[in-house]
Coordinates of C-alpha atoms in Angstrom, one line a residue:
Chain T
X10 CA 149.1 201.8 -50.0
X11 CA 148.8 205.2 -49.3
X12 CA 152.7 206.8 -48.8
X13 CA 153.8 209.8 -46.6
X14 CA 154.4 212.9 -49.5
X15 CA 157.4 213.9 -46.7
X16 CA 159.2 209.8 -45.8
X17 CA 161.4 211.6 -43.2
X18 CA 158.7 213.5 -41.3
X19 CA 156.6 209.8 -41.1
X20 CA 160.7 208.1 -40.0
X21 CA 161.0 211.3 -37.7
X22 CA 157.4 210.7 -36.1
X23 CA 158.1 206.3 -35.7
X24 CA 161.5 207.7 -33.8
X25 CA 159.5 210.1 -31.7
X26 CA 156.7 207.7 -30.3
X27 CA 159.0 204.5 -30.1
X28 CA 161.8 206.6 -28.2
X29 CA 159.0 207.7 -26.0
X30 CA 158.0 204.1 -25.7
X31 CA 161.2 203.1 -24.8
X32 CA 162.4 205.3 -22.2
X33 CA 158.6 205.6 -20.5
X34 CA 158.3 201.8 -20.2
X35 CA 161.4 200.3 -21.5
X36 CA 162.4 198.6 -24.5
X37 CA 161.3 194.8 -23.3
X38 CA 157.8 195.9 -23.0
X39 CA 157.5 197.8 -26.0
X40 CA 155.6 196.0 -29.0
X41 CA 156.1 196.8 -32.5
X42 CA 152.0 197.0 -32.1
X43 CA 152.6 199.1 -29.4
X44 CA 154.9 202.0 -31.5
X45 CA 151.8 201.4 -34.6
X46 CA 149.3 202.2 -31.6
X47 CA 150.9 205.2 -30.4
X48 CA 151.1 206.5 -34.1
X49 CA 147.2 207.3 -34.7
X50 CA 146.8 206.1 -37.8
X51 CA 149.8 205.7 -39.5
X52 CA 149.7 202.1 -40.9
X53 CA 151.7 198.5 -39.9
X54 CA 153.2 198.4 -43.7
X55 CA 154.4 201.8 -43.5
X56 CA 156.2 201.7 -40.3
X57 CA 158.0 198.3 -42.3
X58 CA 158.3 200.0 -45.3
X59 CA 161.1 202.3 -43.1
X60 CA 162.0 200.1 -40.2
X61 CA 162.3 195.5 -40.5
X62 CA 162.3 195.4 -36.5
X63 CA 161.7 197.1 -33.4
X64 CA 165.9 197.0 -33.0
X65 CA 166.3 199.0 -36.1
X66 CA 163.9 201.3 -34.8
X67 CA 165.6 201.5 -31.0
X68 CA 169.1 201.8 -32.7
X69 CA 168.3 204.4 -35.1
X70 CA 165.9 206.5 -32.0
X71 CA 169.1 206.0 -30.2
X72 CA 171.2 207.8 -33.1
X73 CA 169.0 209.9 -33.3
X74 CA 168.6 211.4 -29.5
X75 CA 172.4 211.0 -29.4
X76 CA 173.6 212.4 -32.2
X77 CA 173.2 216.4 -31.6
X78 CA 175.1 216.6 -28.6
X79 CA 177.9 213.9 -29.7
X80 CA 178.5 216.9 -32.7
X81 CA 178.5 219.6 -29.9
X82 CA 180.9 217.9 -28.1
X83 CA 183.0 217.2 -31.6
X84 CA 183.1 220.9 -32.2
X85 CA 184.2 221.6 -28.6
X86 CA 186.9 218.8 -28.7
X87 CA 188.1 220.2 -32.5
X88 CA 188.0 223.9 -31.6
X89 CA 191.4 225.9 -31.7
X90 CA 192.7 228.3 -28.6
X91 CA 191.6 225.9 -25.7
X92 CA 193.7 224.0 -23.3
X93 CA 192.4 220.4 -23.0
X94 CA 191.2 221.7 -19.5
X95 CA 189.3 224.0 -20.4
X96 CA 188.1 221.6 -23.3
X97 CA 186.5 219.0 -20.5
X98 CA 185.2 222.0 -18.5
X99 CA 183.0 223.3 -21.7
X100 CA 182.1 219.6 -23.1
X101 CA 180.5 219.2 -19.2
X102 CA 179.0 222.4 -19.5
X103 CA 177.5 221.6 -22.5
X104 CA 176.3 218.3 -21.1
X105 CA 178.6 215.8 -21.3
X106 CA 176.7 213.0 -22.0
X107 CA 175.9 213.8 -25.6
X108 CA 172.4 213.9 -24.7
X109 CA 169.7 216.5 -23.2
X110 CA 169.6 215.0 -19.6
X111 CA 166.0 216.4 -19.9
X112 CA 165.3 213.5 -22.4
X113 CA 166.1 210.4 -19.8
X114 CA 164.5 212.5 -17.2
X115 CA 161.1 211.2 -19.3
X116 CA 162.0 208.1 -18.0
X117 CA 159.5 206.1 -15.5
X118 CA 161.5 207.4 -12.5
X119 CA 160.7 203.7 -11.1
X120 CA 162.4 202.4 -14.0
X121 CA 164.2 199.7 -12.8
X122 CA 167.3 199.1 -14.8
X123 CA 166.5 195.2 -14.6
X124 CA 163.3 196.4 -16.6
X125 CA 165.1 198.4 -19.4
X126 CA 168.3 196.4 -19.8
X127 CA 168.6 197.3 -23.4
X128 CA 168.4 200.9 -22.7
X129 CA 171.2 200.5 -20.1
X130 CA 173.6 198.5 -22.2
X131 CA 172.8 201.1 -24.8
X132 CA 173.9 203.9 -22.7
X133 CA 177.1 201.5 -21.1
X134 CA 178.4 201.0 -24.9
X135 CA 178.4 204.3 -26.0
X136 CA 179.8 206.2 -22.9
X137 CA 182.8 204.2 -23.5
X138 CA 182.8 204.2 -27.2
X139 CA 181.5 207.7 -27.7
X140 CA 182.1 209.8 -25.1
X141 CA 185.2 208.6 -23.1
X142 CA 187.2 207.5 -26.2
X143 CA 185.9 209.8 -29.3
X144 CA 185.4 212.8 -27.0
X145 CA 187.0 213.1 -24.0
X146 CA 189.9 211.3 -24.7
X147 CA 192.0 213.2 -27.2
X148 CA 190.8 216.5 -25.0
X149 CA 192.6 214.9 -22.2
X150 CA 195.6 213.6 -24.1
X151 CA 195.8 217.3 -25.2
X152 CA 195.7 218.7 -21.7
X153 CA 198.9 216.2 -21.0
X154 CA 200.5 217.5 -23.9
X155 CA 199.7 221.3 -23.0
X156 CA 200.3 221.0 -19.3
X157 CA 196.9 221.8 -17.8
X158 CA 196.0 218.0 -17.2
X159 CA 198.2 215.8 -15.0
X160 CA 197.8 211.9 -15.4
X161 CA 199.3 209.1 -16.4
X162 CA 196.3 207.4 -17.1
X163 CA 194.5 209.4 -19.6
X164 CA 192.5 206.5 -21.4
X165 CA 191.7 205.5 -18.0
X166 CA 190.7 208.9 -16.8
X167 CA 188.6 209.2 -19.7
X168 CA 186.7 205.6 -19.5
X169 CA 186.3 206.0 -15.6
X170 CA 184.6 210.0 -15.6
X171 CA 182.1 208.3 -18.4
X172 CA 181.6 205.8 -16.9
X173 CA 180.7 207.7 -13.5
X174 CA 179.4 210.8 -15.3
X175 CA 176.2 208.9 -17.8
X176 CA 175.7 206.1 -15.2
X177 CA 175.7 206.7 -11.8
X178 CA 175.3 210.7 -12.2
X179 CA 171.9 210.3 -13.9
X180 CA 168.8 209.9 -12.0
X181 CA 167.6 207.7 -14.9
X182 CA 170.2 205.2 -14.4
X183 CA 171.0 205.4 -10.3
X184 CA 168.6 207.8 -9.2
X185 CA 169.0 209.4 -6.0
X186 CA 167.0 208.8 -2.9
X187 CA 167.1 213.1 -2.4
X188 CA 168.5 216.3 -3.9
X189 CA 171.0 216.3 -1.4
X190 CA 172.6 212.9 -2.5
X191 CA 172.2 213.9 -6.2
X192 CA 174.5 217.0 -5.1
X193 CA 176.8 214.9 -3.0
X194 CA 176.9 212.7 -6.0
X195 CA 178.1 216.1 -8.0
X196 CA 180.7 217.0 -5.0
X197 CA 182.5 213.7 -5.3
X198 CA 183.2 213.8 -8.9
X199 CA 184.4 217.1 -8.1
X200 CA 187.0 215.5 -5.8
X201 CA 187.4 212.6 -8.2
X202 CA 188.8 214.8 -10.8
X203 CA 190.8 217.3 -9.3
X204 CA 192.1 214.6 -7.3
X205 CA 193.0 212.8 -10.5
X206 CA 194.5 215.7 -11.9
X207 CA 191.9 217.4 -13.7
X208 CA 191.1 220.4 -11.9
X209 CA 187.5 221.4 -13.1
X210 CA 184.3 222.3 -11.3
X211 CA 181.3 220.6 -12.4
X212 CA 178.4 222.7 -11.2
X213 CA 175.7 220.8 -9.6
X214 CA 172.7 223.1 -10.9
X215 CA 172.3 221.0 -14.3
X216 CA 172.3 217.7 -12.5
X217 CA 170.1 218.9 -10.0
X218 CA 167.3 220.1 -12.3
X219 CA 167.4 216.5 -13.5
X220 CA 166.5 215.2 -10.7
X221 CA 163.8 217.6 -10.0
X222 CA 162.3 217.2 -13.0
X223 CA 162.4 213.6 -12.9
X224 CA 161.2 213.4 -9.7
X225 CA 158.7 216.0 -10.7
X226 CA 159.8 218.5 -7.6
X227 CA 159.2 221.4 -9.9
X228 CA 156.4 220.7 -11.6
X229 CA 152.7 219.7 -12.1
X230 CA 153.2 216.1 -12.6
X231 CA 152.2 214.5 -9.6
X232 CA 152.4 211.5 -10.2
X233 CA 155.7 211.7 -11.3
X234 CA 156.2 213.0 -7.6
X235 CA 154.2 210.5 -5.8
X236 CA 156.5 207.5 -7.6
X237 CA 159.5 209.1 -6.9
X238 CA 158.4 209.4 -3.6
X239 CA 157.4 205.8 -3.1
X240 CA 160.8 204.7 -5.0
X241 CA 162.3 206.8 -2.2
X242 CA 160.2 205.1 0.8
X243 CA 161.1 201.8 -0.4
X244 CA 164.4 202.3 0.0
Chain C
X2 CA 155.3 162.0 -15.0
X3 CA 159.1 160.3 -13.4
X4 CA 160.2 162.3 -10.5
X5 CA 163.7 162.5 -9.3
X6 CA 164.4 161.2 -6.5
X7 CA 166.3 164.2 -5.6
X8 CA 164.9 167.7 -7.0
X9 CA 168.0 169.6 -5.6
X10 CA 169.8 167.9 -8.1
X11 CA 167.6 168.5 -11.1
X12 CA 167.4 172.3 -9.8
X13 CA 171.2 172.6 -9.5
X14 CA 171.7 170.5 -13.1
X15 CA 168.6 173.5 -14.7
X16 CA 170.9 176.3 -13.1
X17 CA 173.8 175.3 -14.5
X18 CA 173.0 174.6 -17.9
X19 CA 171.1 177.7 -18.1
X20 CA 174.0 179.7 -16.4
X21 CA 176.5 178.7 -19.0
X22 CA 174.1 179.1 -22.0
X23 CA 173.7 182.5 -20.6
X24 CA 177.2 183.2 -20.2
X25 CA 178.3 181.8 -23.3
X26 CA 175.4 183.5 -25.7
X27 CA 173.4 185.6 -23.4
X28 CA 170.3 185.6 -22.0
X29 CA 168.3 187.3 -25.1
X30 CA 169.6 184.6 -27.2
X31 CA 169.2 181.9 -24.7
X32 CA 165.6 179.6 -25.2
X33 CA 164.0 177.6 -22.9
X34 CA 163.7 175.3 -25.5
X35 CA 167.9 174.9 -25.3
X36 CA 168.0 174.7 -21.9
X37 CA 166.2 172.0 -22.2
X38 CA 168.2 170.6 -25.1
X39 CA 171.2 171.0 -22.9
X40 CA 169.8 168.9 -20.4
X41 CA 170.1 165.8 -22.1
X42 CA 166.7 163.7 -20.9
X43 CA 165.0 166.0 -18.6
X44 CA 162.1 166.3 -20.2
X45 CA 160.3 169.6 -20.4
X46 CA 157.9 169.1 -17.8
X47 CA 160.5 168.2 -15.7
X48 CA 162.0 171.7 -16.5
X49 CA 158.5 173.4 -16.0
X50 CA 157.6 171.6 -12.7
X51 CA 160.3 173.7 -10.8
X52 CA 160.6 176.8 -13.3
X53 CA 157.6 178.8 -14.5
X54 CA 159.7 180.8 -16.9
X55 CA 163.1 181.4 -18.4
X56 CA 163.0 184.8 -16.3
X57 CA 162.5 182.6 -13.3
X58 CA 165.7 180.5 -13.9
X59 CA 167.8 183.2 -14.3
X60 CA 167.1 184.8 -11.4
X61 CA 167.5 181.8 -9.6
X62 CA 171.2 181.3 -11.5
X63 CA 172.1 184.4 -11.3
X64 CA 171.6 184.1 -7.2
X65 CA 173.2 180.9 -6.8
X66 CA 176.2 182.3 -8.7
X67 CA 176.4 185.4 -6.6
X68 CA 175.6 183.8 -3.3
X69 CA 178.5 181.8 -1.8
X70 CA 180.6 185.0 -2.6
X71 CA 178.4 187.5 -0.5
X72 CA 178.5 185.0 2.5
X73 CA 181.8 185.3 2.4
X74 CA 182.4 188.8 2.4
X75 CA 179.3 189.3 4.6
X76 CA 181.6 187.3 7.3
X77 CA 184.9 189.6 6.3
X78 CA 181.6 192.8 7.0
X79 CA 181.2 191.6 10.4
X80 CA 184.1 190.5 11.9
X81 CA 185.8 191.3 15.1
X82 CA 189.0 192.9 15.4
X83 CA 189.6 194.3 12.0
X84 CA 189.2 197.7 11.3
X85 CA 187.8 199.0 8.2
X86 CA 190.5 199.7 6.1
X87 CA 191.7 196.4 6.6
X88 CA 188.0 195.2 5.7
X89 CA 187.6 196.5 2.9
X90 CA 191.7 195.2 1.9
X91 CA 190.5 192.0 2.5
X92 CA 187.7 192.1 1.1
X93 CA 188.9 192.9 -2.3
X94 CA 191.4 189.8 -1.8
X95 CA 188.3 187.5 -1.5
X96 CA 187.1 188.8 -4.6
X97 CA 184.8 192.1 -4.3
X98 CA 182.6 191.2 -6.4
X99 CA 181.1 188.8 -4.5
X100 CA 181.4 186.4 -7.2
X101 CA 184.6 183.8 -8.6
X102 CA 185.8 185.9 -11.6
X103 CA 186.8 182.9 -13.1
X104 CA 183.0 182.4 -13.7
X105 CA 182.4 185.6 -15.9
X106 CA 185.8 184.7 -17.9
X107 CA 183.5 181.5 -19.5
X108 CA 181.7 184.3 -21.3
X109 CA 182.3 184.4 -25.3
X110 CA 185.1 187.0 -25.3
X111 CA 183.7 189.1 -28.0
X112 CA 180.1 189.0 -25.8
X113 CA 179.0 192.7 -26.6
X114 CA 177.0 194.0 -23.7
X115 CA 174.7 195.5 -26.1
X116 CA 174.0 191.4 -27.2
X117 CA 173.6 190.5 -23.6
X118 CA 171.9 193.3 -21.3
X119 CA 170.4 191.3 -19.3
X120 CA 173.3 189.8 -17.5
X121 CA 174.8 193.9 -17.1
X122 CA 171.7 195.0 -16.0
X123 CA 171.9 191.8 -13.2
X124 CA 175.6 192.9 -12.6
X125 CA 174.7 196.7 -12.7
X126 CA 172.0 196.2 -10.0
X127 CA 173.5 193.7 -7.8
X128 CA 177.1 196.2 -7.4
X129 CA 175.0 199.3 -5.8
X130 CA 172.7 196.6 -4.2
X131 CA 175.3 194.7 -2.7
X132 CA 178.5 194.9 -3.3
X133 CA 178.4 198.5 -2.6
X134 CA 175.3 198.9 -0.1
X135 CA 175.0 196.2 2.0
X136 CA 179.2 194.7 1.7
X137 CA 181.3 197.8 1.5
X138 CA 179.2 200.7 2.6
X139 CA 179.1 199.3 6.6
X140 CA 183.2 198.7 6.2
X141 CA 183.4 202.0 5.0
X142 CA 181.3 203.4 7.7
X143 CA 183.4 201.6 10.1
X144 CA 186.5 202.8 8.7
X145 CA 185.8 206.3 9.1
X146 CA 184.9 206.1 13.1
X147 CA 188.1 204.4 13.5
X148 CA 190.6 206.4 11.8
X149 CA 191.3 204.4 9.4
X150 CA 189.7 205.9 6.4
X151 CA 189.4 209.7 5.3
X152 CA 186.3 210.3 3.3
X153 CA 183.5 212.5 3.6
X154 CA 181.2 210.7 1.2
X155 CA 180.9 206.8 2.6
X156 CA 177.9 205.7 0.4
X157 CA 179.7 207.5 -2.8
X158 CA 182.8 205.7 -2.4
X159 CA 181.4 202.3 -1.7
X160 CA 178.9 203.1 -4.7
X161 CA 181.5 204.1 -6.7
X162 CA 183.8 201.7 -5.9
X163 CA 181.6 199.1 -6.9
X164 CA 180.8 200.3 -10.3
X165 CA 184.4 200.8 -11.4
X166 CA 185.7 197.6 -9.8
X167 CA 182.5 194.8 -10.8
X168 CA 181.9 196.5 -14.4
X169 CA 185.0 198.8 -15.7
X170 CA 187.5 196.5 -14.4
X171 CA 185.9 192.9 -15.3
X172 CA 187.1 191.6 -18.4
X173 CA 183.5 189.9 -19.1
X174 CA 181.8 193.5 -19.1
X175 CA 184.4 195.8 -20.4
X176 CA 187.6 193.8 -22.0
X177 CA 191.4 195.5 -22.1
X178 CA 192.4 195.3 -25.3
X179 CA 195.8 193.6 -23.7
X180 CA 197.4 192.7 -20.7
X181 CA 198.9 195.9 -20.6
X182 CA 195.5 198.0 -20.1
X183 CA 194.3 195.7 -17.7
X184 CA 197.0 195.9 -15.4
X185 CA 197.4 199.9 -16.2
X186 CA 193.3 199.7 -14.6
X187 CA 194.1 198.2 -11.6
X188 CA 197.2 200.5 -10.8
X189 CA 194.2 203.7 -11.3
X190 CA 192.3 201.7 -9.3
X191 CA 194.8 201.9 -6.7
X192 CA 195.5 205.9 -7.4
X193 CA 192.2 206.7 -7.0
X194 CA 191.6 204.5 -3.8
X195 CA 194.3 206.2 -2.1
X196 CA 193.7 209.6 -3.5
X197 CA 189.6 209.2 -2.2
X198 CA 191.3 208.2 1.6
X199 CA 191.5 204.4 1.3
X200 CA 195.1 203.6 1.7
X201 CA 194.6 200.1 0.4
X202 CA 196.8 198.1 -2.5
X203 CA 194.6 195.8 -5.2
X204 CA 197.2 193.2 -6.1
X205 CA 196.8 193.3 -10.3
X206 CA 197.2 189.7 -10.7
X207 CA 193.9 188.1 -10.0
X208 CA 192.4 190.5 -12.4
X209 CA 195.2 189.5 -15.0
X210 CA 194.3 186.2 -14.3
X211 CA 190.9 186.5 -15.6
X212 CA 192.4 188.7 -18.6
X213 CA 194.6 185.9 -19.2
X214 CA 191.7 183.2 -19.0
X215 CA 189.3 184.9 -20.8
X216 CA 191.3 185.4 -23.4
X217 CA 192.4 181.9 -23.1
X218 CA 196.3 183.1 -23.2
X219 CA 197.5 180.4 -20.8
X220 CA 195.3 177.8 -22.0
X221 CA 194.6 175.1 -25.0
X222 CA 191.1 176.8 -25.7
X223 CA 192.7 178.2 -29.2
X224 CA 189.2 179.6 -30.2
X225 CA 189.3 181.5 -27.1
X226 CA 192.7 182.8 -27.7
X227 CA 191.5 183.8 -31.6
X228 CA 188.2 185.3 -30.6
X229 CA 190.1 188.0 -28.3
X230 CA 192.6 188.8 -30.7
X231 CA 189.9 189.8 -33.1
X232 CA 188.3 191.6 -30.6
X233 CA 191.9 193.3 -30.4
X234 CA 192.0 193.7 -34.0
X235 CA 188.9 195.0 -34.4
X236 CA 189.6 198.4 -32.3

């Protein structure tokens, strides 16, 4: 059998199309034929020589699409000379997901969550895992000790803006019926948190842009448009 | 083939089986095959003559487990002389999520989300569906013509709400490491119900309850009791 002169190129290519897969039609649907299909010519053994199933694949795509902005939000949470307020502001400023938004705006915007479980749970395990307690967390037990946070509940704090910031805030997730409620989505968690005693402003341009590109407002992708419109009649 | 004399028995004897082996190990892991096995002499036909597929049984399980609790807050929804503070109080004493608590607390404590997304995508879909939409929201609504709740943003507190309280706080879907955290989640609960402008108080100790069952601290299930404190161990 013929092997790739560059392995990680070939691994980086099987992440690409199954991710794509994944997030286009969700994992449930998504064959292991399916991810050899989409790789146009690449053959069955060597996608097994790398991978043994199509959950090693969706856990190391996952890695993989996560990773880069998890180690942004590291640097932010390790860096010297900022309060733990101004440590939240940057890490949602910097997306505080851990992940482009622009990646799950790929996503079918009819994806219904029922349809992509795995991709959901995915997302629910590491919001709490990664970014409410590796990230946030010690930037908001900072902000106690420094002053500029006030809570008594800063695991809780932590857990709960995750858990409201990667779920409900993304149109991939929860999306909104308009831009309007996407931005009224962004107001309340700006209410949420200074009324839980982190005074930041989230600005609602980023999560906005999701929704437009999801819902294909912007662009050429009309039939990104005409489903998003549809998901929105049916509501 | 024998026919039962009375199908609605053999329906509710499928949906309860299935239910538990769903609870207990997840759906993913869950076969037709040992529903089947659980049913101790239905035969498969039997099985197949009112189920076309495993998909079709858990829909049906998962509605039979959530109804009874809906009806009942649907009544606390529309009745007279309350206003919608008081609703929405009451509501959360009949158990907001629309379903006994007691039911998710069968799950295998360790259950991982990521080993059983079916069941949180069912929960995930069914809180903005319901609990939040079609339950809370029209309280909420109510509330704020009457006086007796302060919010600008109705659908984002109901939705919100609803995804902290039926996920976040539910030991099956997110455990507290101890009793502790899970009371400490109640009292933000409270915080940030009052601080969003619904003045209500969530008494901590049916949710402690569950902690406490789930976790099989008041009871003789020992492996129970083991399980979660190796899940405590582990973090």
């Amino acid at each position: 059998m013929a092997r790739s002169k560059h392995p990680e190129e070939t691994v980086v290519k099987i992440l690409d199309v199954a991710m794509r897969l994944f997030v286009e039609r969700g994992y449930e649907q998504t064959s292991m034929q399916n991810i050899i299909d989409g790789l146009g010519g690449l053959t069955k053994g060597a996608v097994y020589h790398h991978f043994s199933s199509k959950e090693e694949i969706f856990l190391a795509a996952m890695d993989r699409v996560m990773a880069p902005g998890a180690e942004r939000l590291r640097k932010i949470r390790d860096a010297e000379g900022m309060t733990g307020r101004e440590k939240i502001q940057t890490m949602f400023e910097n997306g505080a997901r851990g992940v482009d938004s622009a990646f799950f705006s790929q996503a079918d915007p009819e994806l219904d969550p029922m349809k992509n479980p795995r991709m959901l749970a995915a997302e629910y395990r590491d919001l709490f895992d990664v970014s409410a307690h590796e990230l946030m967390l010690p930037a908001i037990e900072q902000g106690v000790e420094d002053g500029s946070i006030q809570t008594d509940y800063p695991r809780e704090l932590a857990e709960t803006i995750a858990l409201l910031n990667n779920l409900w805030c993304v149109p991939a997730f929860f999306p909104a019926r308009d831009e309007e409620e996407q931005r009224r989505r962004v107001a309340f968690m700006n209410d949420f948190l200074s009324a839980m005693g982190l005074e930041i402003a989230l600005d609602p341009r980023v999560s906005l842009e999701t929704w437009r590109r999801r819902c294909g407002e912007t662009a050429q992708e009309d039939d990104g448009a005409d489903a998003c419109a549809d998901a929105r009649a049916r509501r």
